[in-house]
mmCIF file of C-alpha atoms and ligand atoms in Angstrom:
data_model
loop_
_atom_site.group_PDB
_atom_site.id
_atom_site.type_symbol
_atom_site.label_atom_id
_atom_site.label_comp_id
_atom_site.label_asym_id
_atom_site.label_seq_id
_atom_site.Cartn_x
_atom_site.Cartn_y
_atom_site.Cartn_z
ATOM 1 C CA MET A 20 0.012 0.072 -0.010
ATOM 2 C CA ILE A 21 1.319 3.291 -0.855
ATOM 3 C CA TYR A 22 0.780 6.084 1.642
ATOM 4 C CA PRO A 23 0.513 9.758 0.680
ATOM 5 C CA ILE A 24 3.591 11.653 1.969
ATOM 6 C CA VAL A 25 3.084 14.493 4.258
ATOM 7 C CA ALA A 26 4.365 17.613 3.210
ATOM 8 C CA TYR A 27 6.440 20.411 5.046
ATOM 9 C CA GLY A 28 4.455 22.298 7.392
ATOM 10 C CA ASP A 29 2.341 19.152 8.925
ATOM 11 C CA PRO A 30 2.879 19.248 12.830
ATOM 12 C CA VAL A 31 3.656 15.419 12.661
ATOM 13 C CA LEU A 32 7.095 16.150 10.978
ATOM 14 C CA LYS A 33 7.945 18.586 14.196
ATOM 15 C CA LYS A 34 7.221 15.908 16.729
ATOM 16 C CA VAL A 35 9.593 13.650 18.587
ATOM 17 C CA ALA A 36 8.203 10.224 17.848
ATOM 18 C CA GLN A 37 7.155 7.471 20.215
ATOM 19 C CA ASP A 38 8.726 4.021 20.749
ATOM 20 C CA ILE A 39 7.041 1.404 19.127
ATOM 21 C CA GLU A 40 5.666 -1.263 21.541
ATOM 22 C CA LYS A 41 6.502 -4.869 20.379
ATOM 23 C CA GLY A 42 2.987 -6.628 19.250
ATOM 24 C CA SER A 43 1.215 -3.230 19.079
ATOM 25 C CA LEU A 44 1.415 -3.301 15.145
ATOM 26 C CA ASP A 45 2.654 -5.140 12.332
ATOM 27 C CA VAL A 46 5.862 -3.856 11.742
ATOM 28 C CA ALA A 47 6.550 -6.141 8.872
ATOM 29 C CA LYS A 48 3.543 -5.065 6.906
ATOM 30 C CA LEU A 49 4.350 -1.399 7.729
ATOM 31 C CA SER A 50 7.907 -1.871 6.565
ATOM 32 C CA GLU A 51 6.633 -3.360 3.289
ATOM 33 C CA ASP A 52 4.350 -0.388 2.790
ATOM 34 C CA MET A 53 6.983 2.249 3.755
ATOM 35 C CA PHE A 54 9.460 0.593 1.309
ATOM 36 C CA GLU A 55 6.631 0.496 -1.418
ATOM 37 C CA THR A 56 5.743 4.168 -0.625
ATOM 38 C CA MET A 57 9.517 5.271 -0.910
ATOM 39 C CA GLU A 58 10.265 3.459 -4.075
ATOM 40 C CA ASN A 59 7.134 4.761 -5.824
ATOM 41 C CA ALA A 60 8.688 8.444 -4.807
ATOM 42 C CA HIS A 61 12.317 7.306 -5.718
ATOM 43 C CA GLY A 62 13.468 7.972 -2.208
ATOM 44 C CA VAL A 63 16.406 6.481 -0.529
ATOM 45 C CA GLY A 64 14.925 6.794 2.985
ATOM 46 C CA LEU A 65 11.392 7.169 4.297
ATOM 47 C CA ALA A 66 10.501 7.868 8.166
ATOM 48 C CA ALA A 67 7.247 6.920 9.771
ATOM 49 C CA PRO A 68 6.302 10.598 10.442
ATOM 50 C CA GLN A 69 6.374 11.186 6.880
ATOM 51 C CA VAL A 70 3.422 8.970 6.387
ATOM 52 C CA ALA A 71 1.697 10.689 9.302
ATOM 53 C CA LEU A 72 2.749 8.074 11.837
ATOM 54 C CA ASN A 73 4.370 9.374 15.159
ATOM 55 C CA ILE A 74 6.335 6.253 15.574
ATOM 56 C CA ARG A 75 10.034 5.474 15.855
ATOM 57 C CA MET A 76 10.836 3.715 12.572
ATOM 58 C CA PHE A 77 12.107 4.413 9.215
ATOM 59 C CA VAL A 78 13.372 2.526 5.974
ATOM 60 C CA ILE A 79 16.399 3.168 3.791
ATOM 61 C CA ASP A 80 17.682 1.665 0.599
ATOM 62 C CA THR A 81 20.964 3.242 -0.569
ATOM 63 C CA SER A 82 21.235 0.692 -3.712
ATOM 64 C CA VAL A 83 19.365 3.693 -5.397
ATOM 65 C CA PHE A 84 22.521 5.679 -5.730
ATOM 66 C CA ASP A 85 23.690 2.995 -8.415
ATOM 67 C CA ASP A 86 27.281 3.791 -7.372
ATOM 68 C CA GLU A 87 29.770 0.818 -6.783
ATOM 69 C CA ASN A 88 31.428 2.864 -3.894
ATOM 70 C CA ILE A 89 28.428 2.938 -2.057
ATOM 71 C CA ALA A 90 27.561 -0.053 -0.024
ATOM 72 C CA SER A 91 24.017 -0.906 -0.728
ATOM 73 C CA VAL A 92 21.828 -1.284 2.257
ATOM 74 C CA ARG A 93 18.124 -1.914 2.286
ATOM 75 C CA LYS A 94 16.882 -2.083 5.769
ATOM 76 C CA ALA A 95 14.166 -1.095 8.359
ATOM 77 C CA PHE A 96 15.169 0.389 11.500
ATOM 78 C CA ILE A 97 12.787 0.037 14.471
ATOM 79 C CA ASN A 98 13.263 2.051 17.734
ATOM 80 C CA PRO A 99 16.640 2.917 16.625
ATOM 81 C CA VAL A 100 18.957 4.894 18.784
ATOM 82 C CA ILE A 101 22.162 6.537 17.441
ATOM 83 C CA GLU A 102 24.628 5.499 20.253
ATOM 84 C CA GLU A 103 27.635 7.486 18.936
ATOM 85 C CA GLU A 104 28.641 9.655 16.118
ATOM 86 C CA TRP A 105 32.124 10.484 15.132
ATOM 87 C CA GLY A 106 34.308 11.372 12.149
ATOM 88 C CA ASP A 107 34.825 14.532 10.157
ATOM 89 C CA GLU A 108 31.667 16.485 9.362
ATOM 90 C CA TRP A 109 31.181 16.533 5.443
ATOM 91 C CA PRO A 110 28.819 18.436 3.315
ATOM 92 C CA TYR A 111 25.997 16.916 1.138
ATOM 93 C CA GLU A 112 23.289 18.494 -0.886
ATOM 94 C CA GLU A 113 20.533 16.817 0.925
ATOM 95 C CA GLY A 114 16.613 16.686 -0.137
ATOM 96 C CA CYS A 115 13.323 15.455 1.389
ATOM 97 C CA LEU A 116 10.291 13.687 0.058
ATOM 98 C CA SER A 117 8.424 15.907 2.271
ATOM 99 C CA ILE A 118 9.988 18.872 0.907
ATOM 100 C CA PRO A 119 10.051 18.648 -2.831
ATOM 101 C CA GLY A 120 11.956 20.980 -5.143
ATOM 102 C CA VAL A 121 14.368 22.050 -2.225
ATOM 103 C CA ARG A 122 18.004 20.818 -1.742
ATOM 104 C CA ALA A 123 20.739 22.037 0.319
ATOM 105 C CA ASP A 124 24.184 21.387 1.747
ATOM 106 C CA VAL A 125 24.044 19.828 5.387
ATOM 107 C CA TYR A 126 27.310 18.948 7.400
ATOM 108 C CA ARG A 127 27.035 15.632 9.246
ATOM 109 C CA PRO A 128 29.708 13.386 10.958
ATOM 110 C CA SER A 129 30.970 10.540 8.762
ATOM 111 C CA ASN A 130 30.474 7.621 11.091
ATOM 112 C CA LEU A 131 27.965 6.490 13.518
ATOM 113 C CA ARG A 132 26.890 3.419 15.666
ATOM 114 C CA ILE A 133 23.076 2.519 15.934
ATOM 115 C CA ARG A 134 21.103 0.143 17.954
ATOM 116 C CA TYR A 135 17.714 -0.949 16.514
ATOM 117 C CA PHE A 136 15.332 -3.766 15.916
ATOM 118 C CA ASP A 137 14.323 -5.459 12.716
ATOM 119 C CA THR A 138 10.994 -6.428 11.460
ATOM 120 C CA ASP A 139 11.302 -9.868 13.323
ATOM 121 C CA TRP A 140 12.173 -7.870 16.616
ATOM 122 C CA LYS A 141 15.736 -8.933 16.764
ATOM 123 C CA GLU A 142 18.105 -6.403 17.974
ATOM 124 C CA HIS A 143 21.249 -5.351 16.207
ATOM 125 C CA VAL A 144 24.103 -2.911 16.900
ATOM 126 C CA GLU A 145 26.108 -1.741 13.616
ATOM 127 C CA GLU A 146 28.360 0.894 12.550
ATOM 128 C CA PHE A 147 27.819 2.855 9.303
ATOM 129 C CA ASP A 148 29.816 5.414 7.398
ATOM 130 C CA GLY A 149 29.402 7.531 4.027
ATOM 131 C CA MET A 150 26.290 7.922 2.334
ATOM 132 C CA THR A 151 24.548 5.159 4.291
ATOM 133 C CA ALA A 152 25.358 7.036 7.728
ATOM 134 C CA ARG A 153 24.149 10.197 5.804
ATOM 135 C CA VAL A 154 20.568 8.725 5.021
ATOM 136 C CA ILE A 155 20.459 7.003 8.504
ATOM 137 C CA GLN A 156 21.131 10.420 10.127
ATOM 138 C CA HIS A 157 18.439 12.360 7.975
ATOM 139 C CA GLU A 158 15.940 9.729 8.848
ATOM 140 C CA TYR A 159 16.749 9.414 12.660
ATOM 141 C CA ASP A 160 16.495 13.239 12.548
ATOM 142 C CA HIS A 161 12.763 12.962 11.244
ATOM 143 C CA ILE A 162 11.790 10.694 14.385
ATOM 144 C CA GLU A 163 13.365 13.429 16.434
ATOM 145 C CA GLY A 164 10.992 15.989 14.724
ATOM 146 C CA VAL A 165 14.087 17.683 12.924
ATOM 147 C CA LEU A 166 14.153 18.280 9.046
ATOM 148 C CA PHE A 167 17.135 18.793 7.155
ATOM 149 C CA VAL A 168 16.409 22.501 6.496
ATOM 150 C CA ASP A 169 16.523 22.877 10.256
ATOM 151 C CA HIS A 170 20.240 22.384 9.968
ATOM 152 C CA LEU A 171 20.736 25.477 7.702
ATOM 153 C CA SER A 172 21.978 28.907 8.624
ATOM 154 C CA SER A 173 19.204 31.398 9.516
ATOM 155 C CA ILE A 174 19.966 33.443 6.185
ATOM 156 C CA LYS A 175 19.419 30.140 4.090
ATOM 157 C CA LYS A 176 16.256 29.645 5.792
ATOM 158 C CA ARG A 177 14.955 32.996 5.273
ATOM 159 C CA LEU A 178 15.868 32.607 1.722
ATOM 160 C CA LEU A 179 13.878 29.321 1.678
ATOM 161 C CA LYS A 180 10.804 30.720 3.611
ATOM 162 C CA GLY A 181 8.528 31.284 0.536
ATOM 163 C CA LYS A 182 9.453 28.137 -0.891
ATOM 164 C CA LEU A 183 8.582 26.364 1.980
ATOM 165 C CA SER A 184 5.239 27.971 2.839
ATOM 166 C CA ASN A 185 4.304 27.203 -0.956
ATOM 167 C CA ILE A 186 5.119 23.591 -0.301
ATOM 168 C CA SER A 187 2.739 23.431 2.730
ATOM 169 C CA LYS A 188 -0.006 24.801 0.676
ATOM 170 C CA GLY A 189 0.504 22.432 -2.097
ATOM 171 C CA GLU A 190 2.206 24.758 -4.403
ATOM 172 C CA CYS A 191 5.097 22.253 -5.563
ATOM 173 C CA ASP A 192 5.654 19.629 -8.029
ATOM 174 C CA ALA A 193 5.820 16.070 -6.798
ATOM 175 C CA SER A 194 5.580 12.937 -8.980
ATOM 176 C CA TYR A 195 3.975 11.401 -6.174
ATOM 177 C CA ARG A 196 0.650 11.874 -3.890
ATOM 178 C CA MET A 197 1.236 14.224 -0.925
ATOM 179 C CA LYS A 198 -0.709 15.284 2.004
ATOM 180 C CA PHE A 199 -0.486 19.048 2.477
ATOM 181 C CA PRO A 200 -1.258 20.697 5.824
ATOM 182 C CA VAL A 201 -2.715 23.874 4.564
ATOM 183 C CA LYS A 202 -5.964 23.529 2.567
ATOM 184 C CA LYS A 203 -6.554 26.239 0.085
HETATM 185 NI NI1 NI B 23 13.430 13.438 4.700
#
């Protein structure tokens, strides 16, 4: 099932999401639906708040980068905790399915260690670097109520203000179905 993707301006994107209680929902089915929603939108990651669910879960698929230097990782992360980040901060021009048409450089540390559950509720602790770490950091931000534009300087944010407010009103181009917080 393909969910509509929540657009910038919806309060669900600004909330700190809640841990999922084991057995309270079918995480395997939800993960399938989130992958389908992400792939339909040609994304590399999707967090539950982006499909209007205030829960701590995201999916990533870095095989989409189609670059042999990028390890391809396709995983669902449930109740993840980034335990540590290290390494030099490096810039990358990020985008977000909730903010179509906007891209900007964001600096993030190169390495991280994350603890999470998979869809069988098996716990893992793994380290990631490079683009995979980058995508995890972006999606992890989502479940903390943080968007990539929140990392920008106030001057850059001011420059984007009009564009962001247009997105929340549905004045943007996306090839996938979206849910806009401000109805005209
Ligand atoms: Ni995003």
